[in-house]
Short mmCIF file of C-alpha atoms in Angstrom, two decimals:
data_model
loop_
_atom_site.label_atom_id
_atom_site.label_comp_id
_atom_site.label_asym_id
_atom_site.label_seq_id
_atom_site.Cartn_x
_atom_site.Cartn_y
_atom_site.Cartn_z
CA MET P 1 -0.03 0.03 -0.14
CA THR P 2 1.15 3.61 -0.95
CA ASP P 3 2.20 5.69 2.01
CA LYS P 4 0.50 8.63 1.60
CA ASN P 5 2.62 10.86 3.75
CA GLU P 6 5.63 9.69 1.91
CA MET P 7 3.96 10.90 -1.55
CA THR P 8 2.93 13.88 0.04
CA ASP P 9 6.57 14.79 1.41
CA TYR P 10 8.04 14.06 -2.08
CA PHE P 11 5.61 16.66 -3.99
CA GLU P 12 6.29 19.34 -1.11
CA ARG P 13 10.16 18.71 -1.33
CA LYS P 14 10.09 19.12 -4.91
CA ASN P 15 9.60 22.85 -5.00
CA LYS P 16 11.14 23.53 -8.26
CA GLY P 17 9.39 23.61 -11.22
CA PHE P 18 5.86 24.71 -10.95
CA LEU P 19 4.53 23.05 -13.98
CA LYS P 20 6.27 19.84 -13.27
CA LYS P 21 4.93 19.58 -9.88
CA GLN P 22 1.68 19.82 -11.09
CA LYS P 23 1.99 17.56 -13.84
CA PHE P 24 3.21 14.96 -11.51
CA ARG P 25 0.39 15.39 -9.19
CA LEU P 26 -2.08 15.05 -11.85
CA LYS P 27 -0.46 11.85 -13.13
CA HIS P 28 -0.47 10.62 -9.62
CA LYS P 29 -4.05 11.33 -8.78
CA LEU P 30 -5.17 9.82 -12.37
CA GLY P 31 -2.99 6.72 -11.53
CA TRP P 32 -0.94 7.39 -14.63
CA LEU P 33 2.34 7.92 -12.84
CA GLY P 34 4.93 5.21 -14.24
CA VAL P 35 7.08 3.03 -12.44
CA PRO P 36 10.28 4.88 -11.21
CA GLN P 37 13.29 3.35 -12.40
CA VAL P 38 16.97 4.04 -10.80
CA ILE P 39 19.55 3.69 -13.25
CA PRO P 40 23.17 3.76 -11.65
CA TYR P 41 25.67 4.50 -14.45
CA ARG P 42 29.42 3.38 -14.30
CA GLY P 43 31.66 5.42 -11.96
CA PHE P 44 35.27 5.93 -11.91
CA GLY P 45 37.56 6.22 -9.03
CA SER P 46 41.24 6.62 -8.01
CA TYR P 47 43.54 4.93 -5.80
CA ALA P 48 45.39 8.24 -5.58
CA SER P 49 42.77 10.31 -4.29
CA GLY P 50 40.85 7.58 -2.71
CA GLU P 51 37.47 8.75 -3.98
CA ALA P 52 35.13 7.63 -6.53
CA THR P 53 32.67 9.63 -8.58
CA ILE P 54 29.09 8.37 -9.20
CA THR P 55 26.48 9.41 -11.46
CA GLY P 56 22.89 7.95 -12.42
CA ALA P 57 19.55 8.71 -12.91
CA LEU P 58 15.89 8.43 -12.11
CA TYR P 59 12.99 8.45 -14.44
CA GLU P 60 9.59 6.64 -15.28
CA ASP P 61 10.42 3.22 -16.43
CA LYS P 62 10.18 3.56 -20.54
CA GLY P 63 9.85 -0.24 -21.03
CA LEU P 64 13.05 -0.34 -23.02
CA GLU P 65 14.18 -3.99 -23.63
CA LYS P 66 17.58 -4.76 -25.37
CA PRO P 67 16.71 -5.46 -29.08
CA GLU P 68 16.56 -9.05 -30.30
CA GLY P 69 18.86 -8.44 -33.79
CA LYS P 70 17.24 -6.69 -36.86
CA ASN P 71 14.05 -5.37 -35.28
CA SER P 72 11.46 -3.49 -37.64
CA SER P 73 11.85 0.29 -38.05
CA HIS P 74 8.43 0.76 -36.35
CA GLU P 75 10.05 -0.84 -33.03
CA ASN P 76 13.16 0.96 -33.29
CA ILE P 77 11.22 4.13 -33.81
CA LEU P 78 9.31 3.69 -30.98
CA ALA P 79 12.25 2.73 -28.71
CA MET P 80 13.89 6.14 -29.63
CA LEU P 81 10.81 7.96 -29.18
CA LYS P 82 10.32 6.40 -25.83
CA ARG P 83 13.80 7.36 -24.64
CA TYR P 84 13.19 11.18 -25.07
CA SER P 85 9.64 11.25 -24.07
CA GLY P 86 9.97 9.59 -20.87
CA ASP P 87 9.43 11.81 -17.67
CA GLN P 88 12.79 12.56 -15.60
CA ILE P 89 11.77 12.67 -11.78
CA PRO P 90 13.43 15.51 -10.02
CA GLY P 91 13.69 16.20 -6.40
CA ALA P 92 13.36 12.47 -5.20
CA ARG P 93 16.03 11.15 -2.39
CA ILE P 94 18.53 8.43 -3.61
CA LYS P 95 20.80 6.82 -1.14
CA ILE P 96 24.19 5.43 -2.42
CA TYR P 97 26.08 2.79 -0.90
CA LEU P 98 29.84 2.13 -1.55
CA GLY P 99 31.54 -0.30 0.78
CA ASN P 100 30.84 0.73 4.40
CA GLU P 101 29.76 4.37 3.01
CA GLN P 102 26.44 5.88 2.70
CA LYS P 103 25.17 9.24 1.10
CA GLN P 104 22.10 10.60 0.35
CA ARG P 105 21.28 13.00 -2.81
CA LEU P 106 18.42 14.63 -4.48
CA THR P 107 17.90 14.04 -8.19
CA GLU P 108 18.27 17.31 -10.29
CA GLU P 109 15.62 18.77 -12.25
CA ASN P 110 16.80 16.45 -15.01
CA GLY P 111 16.59 13.14 -12.98
CA ILE P 112 20.26 13.00 -12.46
CA PHE P 113 22.12 12.32 -9.34
CA LYS P 114 25.56 12.86 -8.44
CA ALA P 115 28.06 11.82 -5.63
CA THR P 116 31.54 11.73 -4.70
CA MET P 117 32.46 8.95 -2.41
CA PRO P 118 35.38 7.74 -0.45
CA LEU P 119 37.24 4.64 -1.21
CA ASN P 120 37.88 3.36 2.64
CA GLU P 121 38.49 -0.12 1.59
CA MET P 122 41.52 0.71 -0.75
CA ASN P 123 44.94 -0.03 0.90
CA GLY P 124 47.70 1.20 -1.34
CA GLU P 125 47.71 0.65 -5.13
CA GLN P 126 46.51 -2.39 -6.64
CA ASN P 127 45.61 -3.44 -9.95
CA THR P 128 42.64 -2.34 -11.82
CA LYS P 129 39.36 -3.60 -10.58
CA TRP P 130 35.60 -2.81 -11.00
CA ILE P 131 34.08 -2.55 -7.67
CA PRO P 132 30.10 -2.47 -6.67
CA TYR P 133 28.04 -0.07 -5.71
CA GLN P 134 24.19 0.44 -5.02
CA ALA P 135 21.65 3.12 -5.29
CA GLU P 136 18.29 3.09 -3.81
CA LEU P 137 15.01 5.11 -3.94
CA LEU P 138 13.90 6.51 -0.56
CA ASP P 139 10.83 8.07 -1.90
CA GLN P 140 7.44 6.36 -2.18
CA ILE P 141 6.45 7.64 -5.81
CA GLY P 142 3.74 5.99 -7.76
CA PRO P 143 1.19 3.03 -6.36
CA GLU P 144 3.91 0.78 -5.88
CA LYS P 145 6.84 -0.11 -3.21
CA ASN P 146 10.32 0.66 -5.26
CA ASN P 147 12.76 1.02 -2.24
CA PHE P 148 15.07 -1.86 -3.58
CA ARG P 149 18.86 -1.20 -4.44
CA VAL P 150 20.05 -1.19 -8.04
CA PRO P 151 23.54 -2.32 -8.47
CA GLY P 152 26.26 -0.30 -10.29
CA GLU P 153 30.08 -0.43 -10.76
CA ILE P 154 32.95 1.76 -10.51
CA LEU P 155 36.24 1.39 -12.47
CA ILE P 156 39.44 2.13 -10.47
CA PRO P 157 42.67 1.84 -12.89
CA GLY P 158 45.51 0.32 -11.09
CA LYS P 159 49.33 -0.44 -11.41
CA ASP P 160 48.54 -2.99 -14.61
CA ALA P 161 47.69 0.21 -16.53
CA ALA P 162 50.00 1.34 -18.84
CA PHE P 163 47.90 4.30 -20.24
CA GLY P 164 44.20 5.37 -20.39
CA VAL P 165 42.14 5.71 -23.77
CA ILE P 166 39.78 8.57 -23.98
CA SER P 167 37.43 7.99 -26.85
CA ASP P 168 34.79 9.88 -28.62
CA ILE P 169 32.01 7.83 -29.74
CA ASP P 170 29.62 9.10 -32.52
CA ASP P 171 31.84 9.19 -36.02
CA THR P 172 34.77 7.69 -33.93
CA ILE P 173 33.80 4.39 -33.05
CA MET P 174 29.91 4.31 -34.32
CA ILE P 175 29.00 5.23 -37.68
CA SER P 176 26.53 8.28 -36.85
CA HIS P 177 26.51 10.89 -39.59
CA SER P 178 26.73 13.53 -37.02
CA THR P 179 27.17 16.42 -39.21
CA GLN P 180 24.13 15.78 -41.42
CA THR P 181 21.31 16.13 -39.58
CA LEU P 182 18.63 14.25 -41.90
CA ARG P 183 20.80 11.05 -42.15
CA LYS P 184 21.69 11.23 -38.61
CA LEU P 185 17.94 11.31 -37.57
CA ARG P 186 17.34 8.57 -40.17
CA LEU P 187 19.81 6.27 -38.67
CA MET P 188 18.72 7.05 -34.94
CA LEU P 189 15.03 6.45 -35.52
CA THR P 190 15.41 3.17 -37.97
CA HIS P 191 18.23 1.36 -36.02
CA ASN P 192 19.25 0.09 -32.84
CA SER P 193 22.55 -0.96 -30.74
CA ARG P 194 22.44 -4.23 -32.89
CA THR P 195 22.39 -2.64 -36.34
CA ARG P 196 24.04 0.32 -35.69
CA LYS P 197 27.47 -0.28 -37.42
CA PRO P 198 30.98 0.48 -36.17
CA PHE P 199 34.03 1.75 -38.31
CA PRO P 200 35.88 -1.13 -39.81
CA GLY P 201 38.40 -2.67 -37.47
CA VAL P 202 38.11 -0.29 -34.76
CA GLU P 203 36.68 -2.95 -32.13
CA ALA P 204 39.88 -4.79 -33.04
CA PHE P 205 42.19 -1.91 -32.67
CA TYR P 206 40.58 -1.16 -29.21
CA ARG P 207 40.87 -4.46 -27.74
CA ALA P 208 44.60 -4.09 -28.87
CA LEU P 209 44.99 -0.51 -26.95
CA HIS P 210 43.14 -2.26 -24.01
CA GLN P 211 45.98 -4.97 -23.61
CA GLY P 212 48.92 -2.38 -24.40
CA ALA P 213 52.11 -3.47 -26.20
CA ASN P 214 52.74 -6.36 -23.97
CA GLU P 215 49.17 -7.66 -24.33
CA ASN P 216 48.96 -8.02 -20.50
CA SER P 217 47.85 -4.73 -19.50
CA ASN P 218 44.47 -3.42 -18.45
CA ASN P 219 44.48 -0.25 -19.76
CA PRO P 220 41.07 1.91 -18.96
CA PHE P 221 38.65 3.14 -21.38
CA PHE P 222 36.68 6.36 -20.95
CA TYR P 223 33.87 6.90 -23.77
CA LEU P 224 33.21 10.37 -24.28
CA SER P 225 30.21 11.87 -26.13
CA SER P 226 27.80 14.64 -26.85
CA SER P 227 25.29 12.37 -26.92
CA GLU P 228 22.89 12.52 -23.87
CA TRP P 229 22.24 10.17 -21.02
CA ASN P 230 19.10 9.33 -22.83
CA LEU P 231 21.09 7.10 -25.05
CA TYR P 232 22.88 5.12 -22.39
CA ASP P 233 21.36 1.86 -22.93
CA LEU P 234 21.74 2.18 -26.61
CA ILE P 235 25.54 3.07 -26.51
CA ASP P 236 26.48 0.23 -23.69
CA ASP P 237 24.44 -2.27 -25.74
CA PHE P 238 26.25 -1.21 -28.98
CA CYS P 239 29.78 -1.44 -27.26
CA ALA P 240 29.17 -4.82 -25.50
CA TYR P 241 27.80 -6.34 -28.64
CA ASN P 242 30.65 -5.51 -30.62
CA GLN P 243 33.01 -6.32 -28.03
CA PHE P 244 34.71 -3.17 -27.35
CA PRO P 245 36.69 -2.62 -24.06
CA LYS P 246 34.29 -2.41 -21.05
CA GLY P 247 34.59 1.38 -19.80
CA VAL P 248 33.09 4.32 -18.23
CA TYR P 249 30.55 6.70 -20.39
CA LEU P 250 30.62 10.28 -19.99
CA LEU P 251 27.78 11.53 -21.66
CA ARG P 252 25.80 15.13 -21.74
CA GLU P 253 23.60 16.25 -19.64
CA ILE P 254 19.76 15.04 -20.20
CA ASN P 255 17.79 17.44 -22.19
CA PRO P 256 14.18 15.84 -22.15
CA GLY P 257 11.31 16.21 -24.69
CA LEU P 258 10.86 15.03 -28.36
CA LEU P 259 11.61 18.30 -29.74
CA ASN P 260 15.49 18.07 -28.64
CA LEU P 261 15.76 14.79 -30.39
CA TRP P 262 16.83 16.39 -33.51
CA LYS P 263 19.44 18.40 -31.78
CA GLN P 264 20.88 15.23 -30.38
CA GLY P 265 24.49 15.20 -30.29
CA GLY P 266 24.72 18.68 -31.33
CA GLY P 267 25.40 22.22 -29.66
CA ASN P 268 28.32 23.35 -27.70
CA HIS P 269 31.16 20.64 -26.78
CA GLU P 270 32.84 22.51 -23.91
CA HIS P 271 31.52 19.79 -21.64
CA LYS P 272 33.90 17.40 -23.45
CA LEU P 273 36.92 19.48 -22.58
CA ASP P 274 35.74 19.82 -18.83
CA LYS P 275 35.21 16.00 -18.59
CA ILE P 276 38.66 15.24 -20.17
CA ILE P 277 40.58 17.44 -17.74
CA ARG P 278 38.89 16.10 -14.75
CA LEU P 279 39.96 12.74 -15.69
CA PHE P 280 43.55 13.86 -16.31
CA LYS P 281 43.47 15.42 -12.51
CA THR P 282 41.76 12.38 -11.25
CA TYR P 283 44.92 10.05 -12.71
CA PRO P 284 47.65 12.51 -12.20
CA LYS P 285 50.08 9.61 -13.08
CA LEU P 286 48.30 8.23 -15.85
CA PRO P 287 49.09 9.05 -19.60
CA PHE P 288 46.27 9.05 -22.16
CA VAL P 289 45.65 8.24 -25.85
CA LEU P 290 43.03 10.53 -27.14
CA VAL P 291 40.89 9.30 -30.06
CA GLY P 292 38.30 11.37 -31.92
CA ASP P 293 36.79 12.56 -35.52
CA ASN P 294 37.10 15.93 -37.40
CA GLY P 295 33.19 15.96 -37.60
CA GLN P 296 32.79 17.79 -34.03
CA HIS P 297 35.74 19.90 -33.06
CA ASP P 298 37.58 16.93 -31.60
CA PRO P 299 41.10 17.99 -32.73
CA GLU P 300 40.55 21.49 -31.39
CA ILE P 301 39.25 20.13 -27.93
CA TYR P 302 42.36 17.60 -27.86
CA ALA P 303 44.76 20.45 -28.86
CA ARG P 304 43.64 22.27 -25.92
CA VAL P 305 44.06 19.48 -23.63
CA ALA P 306 47.50 19.00 -24.99
CA ARG P 307 48.60 22.47 -24.35
CA ILE P 308 47.61 21.90 -20.71
CA PHE P 309 49.03 18.42 -20.24
CA PRO P 310 51.53 18.00 -23.10
CA GLN P 311 53.83 15.36 -21.30
CA ARG P 312 50.85 13.06 -20.49
CA ILE P 313 49.65 12.44 -24.00
CA LYS P 314 50.89 9.25 -25.73
CA ALA P 315 49.24 10.19 -29.20
CA ILE P 316 45.98 11.62 -30.30
CA TYR P 317 44.11 9.63 -33.31
CA ILE P 318 41.47 11.78 -35.40
CA ARG P 319 39.27 10.23 -38.05
CA THR P 320 38.52 12.28 -41.06
CA VAL P 321 35.03 11.91 -41.32
CA ARG P 322 34.69 14.88 -43.48
CA LYS P 323 37.08 17.00 -45.66
CA ARG P 324 38.90 19.72 -44.08
CA LYS P 325 41.13 22.22 -45.41
CA ASP P 326 44.59 20.66 -45.39
CA GLN P 327 45.81 23.79 -44.15
CA HIS P 328 44.15 23.50 -40.97
CA MET P 329 45.13 19.81 -40.24
CA LYS P 330 48.72 20.88 -40.83
CA LYS P 331 48.66 23.60 -38.71
CA LEU P 332 47.52 21.70 -35.76
CA ILE P 333 49.86 18.98 -36.23
CA ALA P 334 52.84 21.16 -36.49
CA GLU P 335 51.69 22.87 -33.19
CA MET P 336 51.62 19.50 -31.57
CA GLU P 337 54.92 18.57 -32.87
CA GLU P 338 56.18 21.71 -30.87
CA LEU P 339 54.72 20.09 -27.99
CA ASN P 340 56.27 16.76 -28.62
CA VAL P 341 52.60 15.16 -29.03
CA GLN P 342 51.86 13.22 -32.05
CA MET P 343 48.41 14.00 -33.87
CA VAL P 344 47.68 11.56 -36.52
CA PHE P 345 44.75 12.28 -38.90
CA THR P 346 43.52 9.07 -40.60
CA PRO P 347 40.44 8.28 -42.82
CA ASP P 348 40.86 4.67 -41.55
CA THR P 349 41.71 2.38 -38.57
CA ILE P 350 44.71 0.62 -39.98
CA ASN P 351 46.78 3.78 -40.26
CA ALA P 352 45.75 4.44 -36.43
CA ALA P 353 47.05 1.01 -35.62
CA GLN P 354 50.24 1.02 -37.45
CA HIS P 355 51.36 4.04 -36.02
CA ALA P 356 50.11 2.97 -32.40
CA GLN P 357 52.42 -0.01 -33.21
CA SER P 358 55.36 2.11 -33.96
CA ILE P 359 55.32 3.90 -30.72
CA ASN P 360 54.71 0.82 -28.59
CA LEU P 361 51.43 1.14 -27.75
CA ILE P 362 49.84 -1.84 -29.14
CA ALA P 363 51.69 -5.42 -29.79
CA GLU P 364 52.87 -6.10 -33.22
CA SER P 365 51.05 -9.35 -33.36
CA ALA P 366 47.79 -7.27 -33.04
CA VAL P 367 48.38 -5.46 -36.23
CA LYS P 368 47.29 -8.24 -38.82
CA PRO P 369 44.23 -9.00 -36.83
CA ILE P 370 43.01 -5.41 -37.22
CA ILE P 371 43.84 -5.11 -40.86
CA GLU P 372 41.75 -8.54 -41.42
CA ASN P 373 38.97 -6.99 -39.08
CA SER P 374 39.15 -3.77 -41.27
CA PHE P 375 38.18 -5.39 -44.50
CA THR P 376 35.63 -8.13 -42.91
CA ASP P 377 33.42 -5.63 -41.19
#
């Protein structure tokens, strides 16, 4: 049975957004309020700082399931519309459990909750590991009891990591046509995580980077994108289905509403710079490989990072998905050379893999499978 006092407390505490409050009250009164769903995203932490960063979301369950192969266009369109039409639930209490630590947070207006938690059980630097945490909705929202804990994971890079990899997603690993709005929307609406295509050879290249030159490393991956958290399930299933290294996703704040679907992945990309700098500061002794494309300002953003941390960048790989003036590329490459940072513009994965092997980022034995994979994808 619903605890009316708990429900009332939630609505009274949610004092921001008058229209949203009234909408939730009306949906509750009419019995239309959907089942709340807690989504704990993958977090990341550091042995050096002894802290972990956790992010998650709370919204009405959209009824999304993993696709079974090639769903119909109608099914794919419906799934994408659900991702952008679902109601984020703000002002709700979430309790986060990590080891012996607990923290309570309120969801923001976009349904996101964030917390920094201590890693008390970590004694000295160890190997890379994923550690569990849990998130629990404390408020009674909707007719059913929902105070159960949902599991999440936190990546802690360790001494077996030679470097980290920060990779863009759209048009870097996943064909997205981000610079062509109509083609982008058609692809988003008519395909799913199992039918969206990776660029040829990129999965094998990333697995080689994950294993490193000695094929025994455990190099952490951070997938960065201007796509919103709405697409978390699609991106995660795409990466798992195509056997990309398991990693942390750093996406853009949710901008709910169907009218915002056409702007997905666009706009200002300064958030990428902020997230990359935070990673560099979180892991002060870890060098990085940066991978992106020239469709949405990745070269310029990565160059700005290189000016701040020139000695900590192993290489920058830029996929050329659209033609740019050679002069612009040459200028960036020359500037990076002055900083002793190698920036490689390439139309395919093969050139990037051969360069990575030449500077001892991946094993020589990994290059042939990458080339073969590039021609079989």
